[in-house]
Coordinates of C-alpha atoms in Angstrom, one line a residue:
Chain A
M1 CA 76.4 43.8 107.6
I2 CA 79.5 41.4 107.5
T3 CA 82.4 42.2 109.9
V4 CA 85.9 40.8 109.0
D5 CA 88.7 40.7 111.5
A6 CA 91.0 42.6 109.2
V7 CA 94.0 44.6 109.5
P8 CA 94.4 47.5 110.6
Y9 CA 90.7 47.4 112.0
P10 CA 87.6 45.5 111.6
Y11 CA 86.2 45.7 108.1
Q12 CA 82.5 46.2 107.5
F13 CA 80.5 45.6 104.5
D14 CA 77.0 45.0 103.1
R15 CA 77.3 42.3 100.6
R16 CA 74.6 44.1 98.5
H17 CA 77.0 47.0 97.9
T18 CA 80.3 45.0 97.5
A19 CA 82.1 43.8 94.3
L20 CA 84.8 41.1 94.3
M21 CA 87.5 42.5 92.0
V22 CA 89.8 39.7 90.5
I23 CA 92.5 41.3 88.9
D24 CA 94.3 40.1 85.6
M25 CA 94.3 36.4 86.2
Q26 CA 95.2 36.0 82.7
R27 CA 97.0 33.0 81.0
D28 CA 100.0 34.8 79.8
F29 CA 100.8 36.1 83.5
I30 CA 100.3 32.8 85.2
E31 CA 100.7 30.0 82.9
A32 CA 104.2 28.1 82.4
G33 CA 104.9 28.9 78.8
G34 CA 103.2 32.2 79.0
F35 CA 104.5 35.6 78.3
G36 CA 105.5 36.1 82.1
S37 CA 107.5 33.0 82.3
M38 CA 109.2 33.5 78.8
L39 CA 110.6 36.9 80.6
G40 CA 112.1 35.0 83.2
N41 CA 109.7 35.2 86.2
D42 CA 108.8 32.4 88.2
V43 CA 105.2 31.9 87.8
R44 CA 104.5 29.5 90.5
P45 CA 103.8 32.0 93.3
L46 CA 101.1 33.2 90.9
A47 CA 99.6 30.0 89.9
R48 CA 99.6 29.0 93.8
I49 CA 96.8 31.3 94.6
V50 CA 94.3 29.8 91.7
P51 CA 92.5 27.6 94.1
T52 CA 92.3 30.5 96.7
V53 CA 90.6 32.6 94.3
A54 CA 88.5 29.8 93.0
Q55 CA 87.1 29.5 96.6
L56 CA 86.8 33.3 96.8
L57 CA 84.9 33.4 93.5
T58 CA 82.6 30.7 94.8
L59 CA 81.9 32.8 97.9
A60 CA 81.1 35.6 96.3
R61 CA 78.7 33.7 93.8
A62 CA 76.7 31.9 96.5
Q63 CA 76.5 35.2 98.4
R64 CA 75.2 36.9 95.2
M65 CA 77.7 39.7 95.0
W66 CA 79.0 41.6 92.0
V67 CA 82.2 40.1 90.4
V68 CA 84.3 42.2 88.4
H69 CA 87.2 40.5 86.2
T70 CA 89.8 42.6 84.6
R71 CA 92.1 41.8 81.6
E72 CA 95.2 43.9 80.9
S73 CA 94.5 44.1 77.2
H74 CA 94.8 46.1 74.1
L75 CA 92.9 46.7 70.7
P76 CA 94.5 44.9 68.1
D77 CA 95.5 48.1 66.4
L78 CA 97.3 49.0 69.6
S79 CA 95.5 52.4 69.4
D80 CA 94.9 52.5 73.2
C81 CA 98.4 51.3 73.8
P82 CA 100.6 54.7 74.9
P83 CA 104.1 54.3 72.7
A84 CA 106.1 54.8 76.2
K85 CA 104.2 51.3 77.4
R86 CA 105.0 49.7 74.1
R87 CA 108.8 50.5 74.2
R88 CA 109.5 50.6 78.1
G89 CA 112.4 48.2 79.1
N90 CA 113.4 48.0 75.1
P91 CA 112.0 44.7 75.1
A92 CA 112.9 41.9 72.5
L93 CA 109.1 41.1 72.2
A94 CA 106.7 44.0 72.8
I95 CA 102.9 44.4 73.3
G96 CA 101.3 43.5 70.3
D97 CA 104.1 41.1 68.9
A98 CA 103.5 37.3 68.6
G99 CA 104.2 35.7 71.9
P100 CA 104.1 32.2 72.9
M101 CA 100.2 32.3 73.4
G102 CA 99.3 34.7 70.4
R103 CA 99.7 38.5 70.3
I104 CA 101.2 39.9 73.7
L105 CA 98.4 41.8 75.6
V106 CA 96.1 41.8 72.8
R107 CA 92.3 41.2 73.1
G108 CA 91.1 37.8 71.9
A109 CA 94.6 36.3 72.0
P110 CA 94.6 32.8 73.7
G111 CA 97.2 34.3 76.4
N112 CA 95.1 37.4 77.0
Q113 CA 92.1 35.3 78.5
I114 CA 91.5 34.5 82.2
L115 CA 92.5 31.2 83.4
P116 CA 89.8 28.7 82.4
L117 CA 89.3 27.6 86.0
L118 CA 88.4 31.1 87.0
A119 CA 86.8 32.5 83.7
P120 CA 83.3 34.3 83.8
L121 CA 80.6 32.0 82.8
D122 CA 79.1 31.7 79.4
G123 CA 76.8 34.7 78.9
E124 CA 77.7 36.8 81.5
L125 CA 78.2 40.6 81.1
V126 CA 81.1 42.2 79.4
S127 CA 82.2 45.8 79.4
R128 CA 84.6 47.4 77.2
H129 CA 87.0 50.2 78.0
G130 CA 86.7 53.3 75.8
S131 CA 82.9 52.6 75.4
D132 CA 79.7 52.7 77.5
V133 CA 78.3 49.7 75.8
V134 CA 77.5 46.9 78.2
G135 CA 76.2 43.7 76.6
C136 CA 76.7 40.0 76.0
A137 CA 80.1 38.5 75.3
Q138 CA 80.9 38.4 71.5
P139 CA 80.7 35.1 69.8
S140 CA 84.3 34.8 69.7
E141 CA 84.7 35.4 73.5
R142 CA 82.0 33.1 74.2
S143 CA 83.7 30.3 72.3
A144 CA 87.0 31.2 74.3
R145 CA 84.9 30.8 77.5
R146 CA 83.5 27.2 76.5
I147 CA 86.9 26.0 77.3
A148 CA 86.2 27.1 81.1
Q149 CA 85.6 24.6 83.7
P150 CA 82.6 26.7 85.5
I151 CA 82.8 26.7 89.2
P152 CA 79.6 25.4 90.7
S153 CA 77.7 28.5 91.6
V154 CA 74.2 30.0 91.6
L155 CA 75.1 31.4 88.3
A156 CA 75.0 27.8 86.4
S157 CA 73.8 28.9 83.0
D158 CA 70.2 28.0 81.8
A159 CA 68.7 28.1 78.3
T160 CA 67.7 31.5 78.4
P161 CA 70.3 33.8 77.5
R162 CA 71.3 35.7 80.8
C163 CA 72.0 39.2 78.8
A164 CA 68.1 39.6 77.9
S165 CA 67.2 39.8 81.7
M166 CA 70.3 41.9 82.9
A167 CA 69.0 45.3 82.6
S168 CA 66.3 44.9 85.3
A169 CA 68.5 42.5 87.4
D170 CA 71.1 45.4 87.6
R171 CA 68.7 47.7 89.1
Q172 CA 67.4 45.2 91.6
M173 CA 70.9 44.7 92.7
I174 CA 70.5 41.0 93.4
G175 CA 74.2 40.8 92.3
D176 CA 74.1 37.7 90.3
A177 CA 76.5 39.1 87.3
T178 CA 79.9 39.7 86.6
L179 CA 81.5 42.3 84.7
V180 CA 84.8 41.7 82.5
I181 CA 86.7 45.0 82.3
D182 CA 89.4 45.0 79.6
K183 CA 91.9 47.8 80.7
P184 CA 94.8 49.4 78.9
G185 CA 96.6 50.4 82.2
K186 CA 97.7 48.8 85.0
G187 CA 94.9 50.4 87.2
A188 CA 91.5 49.1 86.4
F189 CA 89.8 52.6 86.6
H190 CA 92.1 54.4 84.2
A191 CA 90.3 54.7 80.9
T192 CA 87.6 52.1 81.6
D193 CA 83.9 52.6 82.7
L194 CA 84.6 50.7 86.0
H195 CA 83.7 53.5 88.1
A196 CA 80.3 54.3 86.3
Q197 CA 79.5 50.4 86.4
L198 CA 80.2 50.4 90.2
Q199 CA 78.4 53.6 90.8
A200 CA 75.3 52.4 88.7
R201 CA 75.2 49.3 90.9
G202 CA 75.5 51.2 94.2
I203 CA 78.9 49.5 95.0
T204 CA 80.7 51.0 97.8
H205 CA 82.9 48.2 98.8
L206 CA 85.6 46.4 97.0
L207 CA 87.4 43.0 97.7
F208 CA 90.7 42.7 95.9
A209 CA 92.4 39.4 94.5
G210 CA 94.5 38.7 91.7
V211 CA 98.0 39.5 90.3
T212 CA 100.2 41.1 90.6
T213 CA 100.0 42.5 94.3
E214 CA 102.3 45.7 93.7
V215 CA 101.4 46.4 89.9
C216 CA 97.8 46.0 88.9
V217 CA 96.2 45.0 92.3
Q218 CA 97.9 48.0 94.0
T219 CA 97.5 50.4 91.4
S220 CA 93.8 49.5 91.0
M221 CA 93.1 49.7 94.9
R222 CA 94.9 53.2 95.1
E223 CA 92.5 54.2 92.5
A224 CA 89.7 53.1 94.2
N225 CA 90.8 54.7 97.4
D226 CA 90.9 58.1 95.7
R227 CA 87.3 57.5 94.5
G228 CA 85.9 56.9 97.8
Y229 CA 85.5 52.9 97.8
E230 CA 86.6 51.0 101.0
S231 CA 88.6 48.2 99.9
L232 CA 90.0 45.0 101.3
I233 CA 92.9 42.9 99.8
V234 CA 92.5 39.5 100.2
E235 CA 96.1 38.5 101.0
D236 CA 96.4 35.0 100.1
A237 CA 94.1 35.6 96.9
C238 CA 97.0 38.0 95.5
A239 CA 100.4 37.1 94.4
S240 CA 103.4 38.7 93.0
Y241 CA 106.6 37.2 91.1
F242 CA 108.6 39.0 93.9
R243 CA 107.6 37.8 97.5
A244 CA 109.1 40.9 99.0
F245 CA 107.0 43.2 96.8
H246 CA 104.0 41.2 97.8
L247 CA 104.6 41.7 101.4
A248 CA 105.8 45.2 101.3
T249 CA 102.7 46.1 99.4
L250 CA 100.3 44.6 101.9
A251 CA 102.2 46.5 104.7
M252 CA 102.0 50.0 103.0
L253 CA 98.3 49.8 101.9
T254 CA 97.4 49.1 105.4
A255 CA 99.7 51.3 107.4
Q256 CA 98.7 54.7 108.9
G257 CA 95.1 53.6 110.1
G258 CA 94.6 51.9 106.6
I259 CA 95.5 54.7 104.2
V260 CA 94.6 52.8 101.3
G261 CA 92.4 50.2 102.9
W262 CA 92.3 46.7 104.8
K263 CA 93.7 43.2 104.2
A264 CA 92.6 39.7 105.6
P265 CA 93.2 36.3 104.5
L266 CA 90.4 34.3 102.8
A267 CA 89.7 32.4 105.8
L268 CA 88.9 35.4 107.9
L269 CA 86.5 36.3 105.3
Q270 CA 84.9 33.0 105.2
A271 CA 84.5 33.1 108.9
A272 CA 82.8 36.5 109.0
F273 CA 80.1 35.3 106.4
K274 CA 79.8 32.3 108.5
K275 CA 79.3 34.3 111.8
T276 CA 76.7 36.4 110.2
A277 CA 74.8 33.4 109.0
G278 CA 74.7 32.0 112.3
E279 CA 73.5 35.0 114.0
S280 CA 70.9 35.2 111.3
A281 CA 69.8 31.7 111.5
Chain B
M1 CA 118.3 65.7 74.6
I2 CA 119.5 65.0 78.2
T3 CA 120.5 61.5 79.3
V4 CA 120.6 60.4 83.0
D5 CA 122.5 57.3 84.1
A6 CA 119.3 55.9 85.6
V7 CA 117.9 52.8 86.9
P8 CA 117.1 50.4 85.4
Y9 CA 118.5 51.9 82.1
P10 CA 119.5 55.5 80.7
Y11 CA 116.6 57.8 81.0
Q12 CA 116.4 60.2 78.1
F13 CA 114.4 63.6 77.8
D14 CA 114.0 67.0 76.1
R15 CA 113.9 69.6 78.9
R16 CA 111.2 71.4 76.6
H17 CA 108.7 68.5 77.3
T18 CA 109.7 67.6 80.8
A19 CA 108.0 69.0 83.9
L20 CA 109.3 68.5 87.5
M21 CA 106.3 67.2 89.9
V22 CA 106.9 68.4 93.3
I23 CA 104.3 66.3 95.5
D24 CA 102.8 67.6 98.6
M25 CA 105.7 69.4 100.2
Q26 CA 103.2 70.9 102.7
R27 CA 103.7 72.5 106.2
D28 CA 101.4 69.9 107.8
F29 CA 103.2 66.7 106.5
I30 CA 106.9 68.1 107.1
E31 CA 107.3 70.7 109.9
A32 CA 107.4 69.7 113.5
G33 CA 104.1 70.7 115.3
G34 CA 102.4 69.9 111.9
F35 CA 99.2 67.3 111.3
G36 CA 102.0 64.3 110.4
S37 CA 103.8 64.9 113.5
M38 CA 100.9 65.1 115.7
L39 CA 99.8 61.8 114.3
G40 CA 102.9 60.4 116.0
N41 CA 105.2 60.4 112.8
D42 CA 108.9 61.2 112.9
V43 CA 108.8 64.1 110.4
R44 CA 112.6 64.4 110.1
P45 CA 113.2 62.0 107.4
L46 CA 110.9 64.4 105.2
A47 CA 112.5 67.4 106.3
R48 CA 115.8 66.2 105.2
I49 CA 114.9 66.1 101.6
V50 CA 114.2 70.0 101.5
P51 CA 117.5 71.1 100.6
T52 CA 117.5 68.6 97.9
V53 CA 114.0 69.5 96.4
A54 CA 115.3 73.2 96.7
Q55 CA 118.2 72.4 94.5
L56 CA 116.0 70.4 92.1
L57 CA 113.5 73.5 91.8
T58 CA 116.7 75.8 91.3
L59 CA 117.8 73.4 88.4
A60 CA 114.4 73.1 86.7
R61 CA 113.9 76.9 87.0
A62 CA 117.5 77.6 85.5
Q63 CA 116.6 75.0 82.6
R64 CA 113.6 76.7 81.9
M65 CA 111.4 73.5 82.8
W66 CA 107.7 73.5 83.8
V67 CA 107.2 73.0 87.5
V68 CA 104.1 71.5 89.1
H69 CA 103.5 71.9 92.7
T70 CA 100.7 69.7 94.2
R71 CA 99.1 69.8 97.5
E72 CA 96.7 67.5 99.0
S73 CA 93.7 69.6 100.0
H74 CA 90.0 69.7 100.1
L75 CA 87.4 72.4 99.7
P76 CA 86.2 74.2 103.1
D77 CA 82.9 72.6 102.7
L78 CA 84.6 69.0 102.1
S79 CA 82.3 68.6 99.4
D80 CA 85.4 66.8 97.5
C81 CA 86.5 64.5 100.2
P82 CA 84.9 61.2 100.1
P83 CA 83.1 60.1 103.4
A84 CA 85.3 56.9 103.3
K85 CA 88.7 59.1 103.3
R86 CA 87.1 61.2 106.2
R87 CA 86.3 58.2 108.5
R88 CA 89.6 56.0 107.7
G89 CA 91.3 55.2 110.6
N90 CA 88.7 56.5 113.1
P91 CA 90.9 59.2 113.8
A92 CA 90.5 61.6 116.7
L93 CA 90.9 64.5 114.5
A94 CA 89.5 63.9 111.0
I95 CA 90.1 66.1 107.7
G96 CA 88.3 69.5 108.1
D97 CA 88.9 69.6 111.8
A98 CA 90.9 72.1 113.8
G99 CA 94.3 70.9 113.6
P100 CA 97.8 72.2 115.0
M101 CA 98.0 74.4 111.9
G102 CA 94.5 75.3 110.9
R103 CA 91.7 73.1 109.4
I104 CA 93.1 70.1 108.3
L105 CA 93.9 69.3 104.9
V106 CA 91.7 72.2 103.8
R107 CA 92.5 75.0 101.3
G108 CA 93.9 78.2 102.7
A109 CA 94.9 76.8 106.3
P110 CA 98.4 77.5 107.2
G111 CA 99.2 73.8 107.5
N112 CA 98.2 73.3 103.9
Q113 CA 100.6 75.3 102.3
I114 CA 103.7 74.4 100.7
L115 CA 106.9 74.8 102.8
P116 CA 107.8 78.5 102.6
L117 CA 111.5 77.6 101.0
L118 CA 109.9 75.6 98.3
A119 CA 106.9 77.8 97.5
P120 CA 105.8 79.0 94.2
L121 CA 107.0 82.7 93.5
D122 CA 104.4 85.3 93.9
G123 CA 102.1 85.6 90.8
E124 CA 102.8 82.1 89.3
L125 CA 100.0 80.2 87.6
V126 CA 97.6 78.2 89.9
S127 CA 95.4 75.7 88.7
R128 CA 92.3 74.3 90.7
H129 CA 91.0 70.7 90.6
G130 CA 87.3 70.6 89.6
S131 CA 87.7 73.4 87.4
D132 CA 89.4 74.4 84.2
V133 CA 90.4 77.8 85.3
V134 CA 93.9 78.7 85.2
G135 CA 94.6 82.0 86.7
C136 CA 96.7 84.1 89.1
A137 CA 97.0 83.1 92.5
Q138 CA 94.1 84.5 94.8
P139 CA 94.9 87.3 97.1
S140 CA 94.9 85.3 100.4
E141 CA 97.3 82.7 98.6
R142 CA 99.4 85.5 97.6
S143 CA 99.7 86.8 101.1
A144 CA 100.4 83.2 102.4
R145 CA 103.3 83.2 99.6
R146 CA 104.8 86.5 100.5
I147 CA 106.3 84.5 103.5
A148 CA 108.2 82.4 101.2
Q149 CA 111.8 82.9 100.5
P150 CA 112.4 82.8 96.7
I151 CA 114.8 80.7 95.5
P152 CA 117.2 82.6 93.3
S153 CA 116.1 81.6 89.8
V154 CA 115.1 82.7 86.2
L155 CA 111.9 83.3 87.8
A156 CA 112.7 86.4 90.1
S157 CA 109.6 88.5 90.0
D158 CA 109.4 91.7 88.4
A159 CA 107.1 94.8 88.5
T160 CA 104.9 93.3 85.8
P161 CA 102.1 90.7 86.8
R162 CA 103.7 87.4 85.4
C163 CA 99.8 86.3 84.8
A164 CA 99.3 88.6 82.1
S165 CA 101.8 87.5 79.8
M166 CA 101.4 83.6 80.7
A167 CA 98.9 82.7 78.0
S168 CA 101.3 83.4 75.2
A169 CA 104.1 81.9 77.0
D170 CA 102.3 78.9 77.4
R171 CA 102.1 78.1 73.9
Q172 CA 105.7 79.2 73.5
M173 CA 106.8 76.5 75.7
I174 CA 109.4 78.6 76.8
G175 CA 108.6 76.9 80.1
D176 CA 109.1 79.7 82.9
A177 CA 105.9 78.9 84.7
T178 CA 104.7 76.7 87.6
L179 CA 101.4 75.2 88.3
V180 CA 99.9 74.6 91.7
I181 CA 97.5 71.5 91.7
D182 CA 95.0 71.2 94.6
K183 CA 94.1 67.6 94.7
P184 CA 91.4 65.7 96.6
G185 CA 93.1 62.3 96.4
K186 CA 96.7 60.8 96.7
G187 CA 97.1 60.8 93.1
A188 CA 97.7 64.3 91.2
F189 CA 95.7 62.9 88.2
H190 CA 92.5 62.0 90.0
A191 CA 89.7 64.6 89.8
T192 CA 92.2 67.5 88.5
D193 CA 93.1 69.0 85.3
L194 CA 96.7 68.0 85.6
H195 CA 96.6 65.6 82.6
A196 CA 94.9 68.4 80.3
Q197 CA 97.4 70.9 81.5
L198 CA 100.3 68.8 80.7
Q199 CA 98.9 67.8 77.4
A200 CA 98.3 71.3 76.5
R201 CA 102.1 72.2 77.2
G202 CA 103.3 69.1 75.3
I203 CA 104.8 67.5 78.2
T204 CA 105.8 63.7 78.0
H205 CA 108.5 63.3 80.6
L206 CA 108.0 63.8 84.4
L207 CA 110.6 64.4 87.1
F208 CA 109.0 63.3 90.6
A209 CA 110.0 64.5 94.0
G210 CA 108.0 65.1 97.1
V211 CA 106.2 63.1 99.9
T212 CA 105.7 60.5 100.8
T213 CA 107.4 58.2 98.5
E214 CA 105.0 55.3 98.7
V215 CA 101.5 57.2 99.0
C216 CA 101.2 60.5 97.0
V217 CA 104.4 60.2 94.8
Q218 CA 103.9 56.4 94.0
T219 CA 100.2 57.0 93.4
S220 CA 101.0 60.0 91.1
M221 CA 103.8 58.0 89.2
R222 CA 101.6 55.0 88.6
E223 CA 98.8 57.3 87.1
A224 CA 101.3 59.1 85.0
N225 CA 102.6 55.7 83.7
D226 CA 99.2 54.6 82.7
R227 CA 98.7 57.9 80.7
G228 CA 101.7 57.4 78.9
Y229 CA 104.2 59.7 80.5
E230 CA 107.8 58.5 80.8
S231 CA 108.7 59.2 84.5
L232 CA 111.8 59.2 86.6
I233 CA 111.8 59.5 90.5
V234 CA 114.5 61.7 92.0
E235 CA 115.1 59.4 94.8
D236 CA 116.9 61.4 97.2
A237 CA 114.0 64.2 96.5
C238 CA 111.6 62.0 97.9
A239 CA 110.9 60.5 101.6
S240 CA 108.6 58.5 103.6
Y241 CA 108.2 58.4 107.2
F242 CA 108.9 54.7 106.8
R243 CA 112.3 54.3 105.5
A244 CA 111.5 50.6 104.1
F245 CA 108.7 51.8 102.2
H246 CA 110.6 54.5 100.6
L247 CA 113.3 51.8 99.4
A248 CA 110.6 49.2 98.7
T249 CA 108.6 51.7 96.7
L250 CA 111.9 52.6 94.4
A251 CA 112.5 49.1 93.9
M252 CA 109.0 48.3 92.7
L253 CA 108.6 51.3 90.4
T254 CA 112.0 50.4 88.5
A255 CA 111.6 46.5 88.5
Q256 CA 110.7 44.5 85.6
G257 CA 112.4 46.8 82.9
G258 CA 111.1 50.0 84.6
I259 CA 107.5 48.9 84.6
V260 CA 106.6 52.3 86.3
G261 CA 109.6 54.2 85.4
W262 CA 113.0 55.1 86.4
K263 CA 115.1 56.4 89.4
A264 CA 118.2 58.3 89.9
P265 CA 119.7 60.7 92.6
L266 CA 119.5 64.4 92.0
A267 CA 123.6 64.3 91.6
L268 CA 123.1 62.2 88.5
L269 CA 120.4 64.5 87.1
Q270 CA 122.9 67.5 87.5
A271 CA 125.7 65.5 86.0
A272 CA 123.5 64.9 83.0
F273 CA 122.5 68.5 82.4
K274 CA 126.3 69.5 82.9
K275 CA 127.5 66.9 80.2
T276 CA 124.8 68.1 77.8
A277 CA 125.8 71.8 78.4
G278 CA 129.6 70.9 78.1
E279 CA 128.8 69.0 74.6
S280 CA 127.0 71.9 73.1
A281 CA 129.4 74.4 74.0

């Protein structure tokens, strides 16, 4: 059991039953020249957390914890995009239109991909919303991922396709896998199979990172809370275009005895793992 | 079509396809001497919105709009309460324990009821989470409602049980009905049949009121947004124990072109109805 010196009180978890949720670290939201910056947002606060999220991923992989990446994305025919979402804000460029990095929020578009530095490794599992199918990444996605700089980890790919052995690995809960959830909403649970995937793996605890704090991270953490997960938001591994919203969200989530969950910076999470390793050595 | 001079831009809706969502205006959260105040919260900011919510209810009923009341509540055996929710904050008194107004957050307890001044009228529809059954209020709930002071409205009860005629009325979308949703989460959509109920009635637009702004109102509005509803939060008909959270939530929900929806005070909603009435007169 790992104990983090979190707010509002110590957060305890078993890494075999804990997943790291990396929310929407997508090029269009974070890179200069993407859709987010085209809308006039200052993307630098988001770009600034990338090294922290990378460290968190390295930690999770080294600890053989499950990792879930989410992407806010829609099918090319936009059949999973509510009309209300597409017209909201009367945008000059709407979801599905040609944006600076391909079609905006459409699967397969370059801007819709996870930042290369944080991308899942080649051959890792992909889960699709609206479907129960879990399988290897599709060829087109595999090639998109080849541009990724894999982070050194226990997951370094080998000659054998990893997918072939995943079914049994899942059940052994050895945790050396990554899920990618394509989600049509702000929340990662809505209209996806995330809850079923987590339940199937015995996950009870979630660590949240990603962007933006008050939109997709908060929405997903609130959904997780209603579903009975114990969640901690890694505060310096999340960011918003608006600093005040980031801070207000952290305060709201953890108020009233942790009404939605806990918060802690990465350093305290790392310290907790180190302490446990020391005790068991 | 009604047009409200809302933030961030005008909000348009057809009252036949719009429901008023009154979130968790329950005695235990709002009355002095209830569970909320027992936890040390100052309930006065919540009590202060009651007349505004009452006016909003009167308006919605006069306009023959659908009204949905929600209650955060659990089954007496707590089978719908995630263990993580019950133990969160290591409370001295947990959900299901005997509180100042009966068992905390348990259906049927006096504290779990909607404030008498805002209560649904005798004989109105009740919908239960975890079930597709829609029917008349149970006798025990009916007696609880007898203490209510009905607000003068088009819904004044008559000798004929209203339930008997609801099925056809539903389909005619005449809108003279109220749903009560008992929800086990903070969000009104999670583990309830709310979405199905709204879809069955052709509802596309939601007006939000209730408590608390940053917890159950916000969570429900974010769920609604992901499901394709166009939502407006009636800002002076919502409240929080924490004024800063109330204000931050209003700002977050309406930022980035109304990323979750719109906000407006009751007065602007009333003015919009008056303007439309004048134009059609």
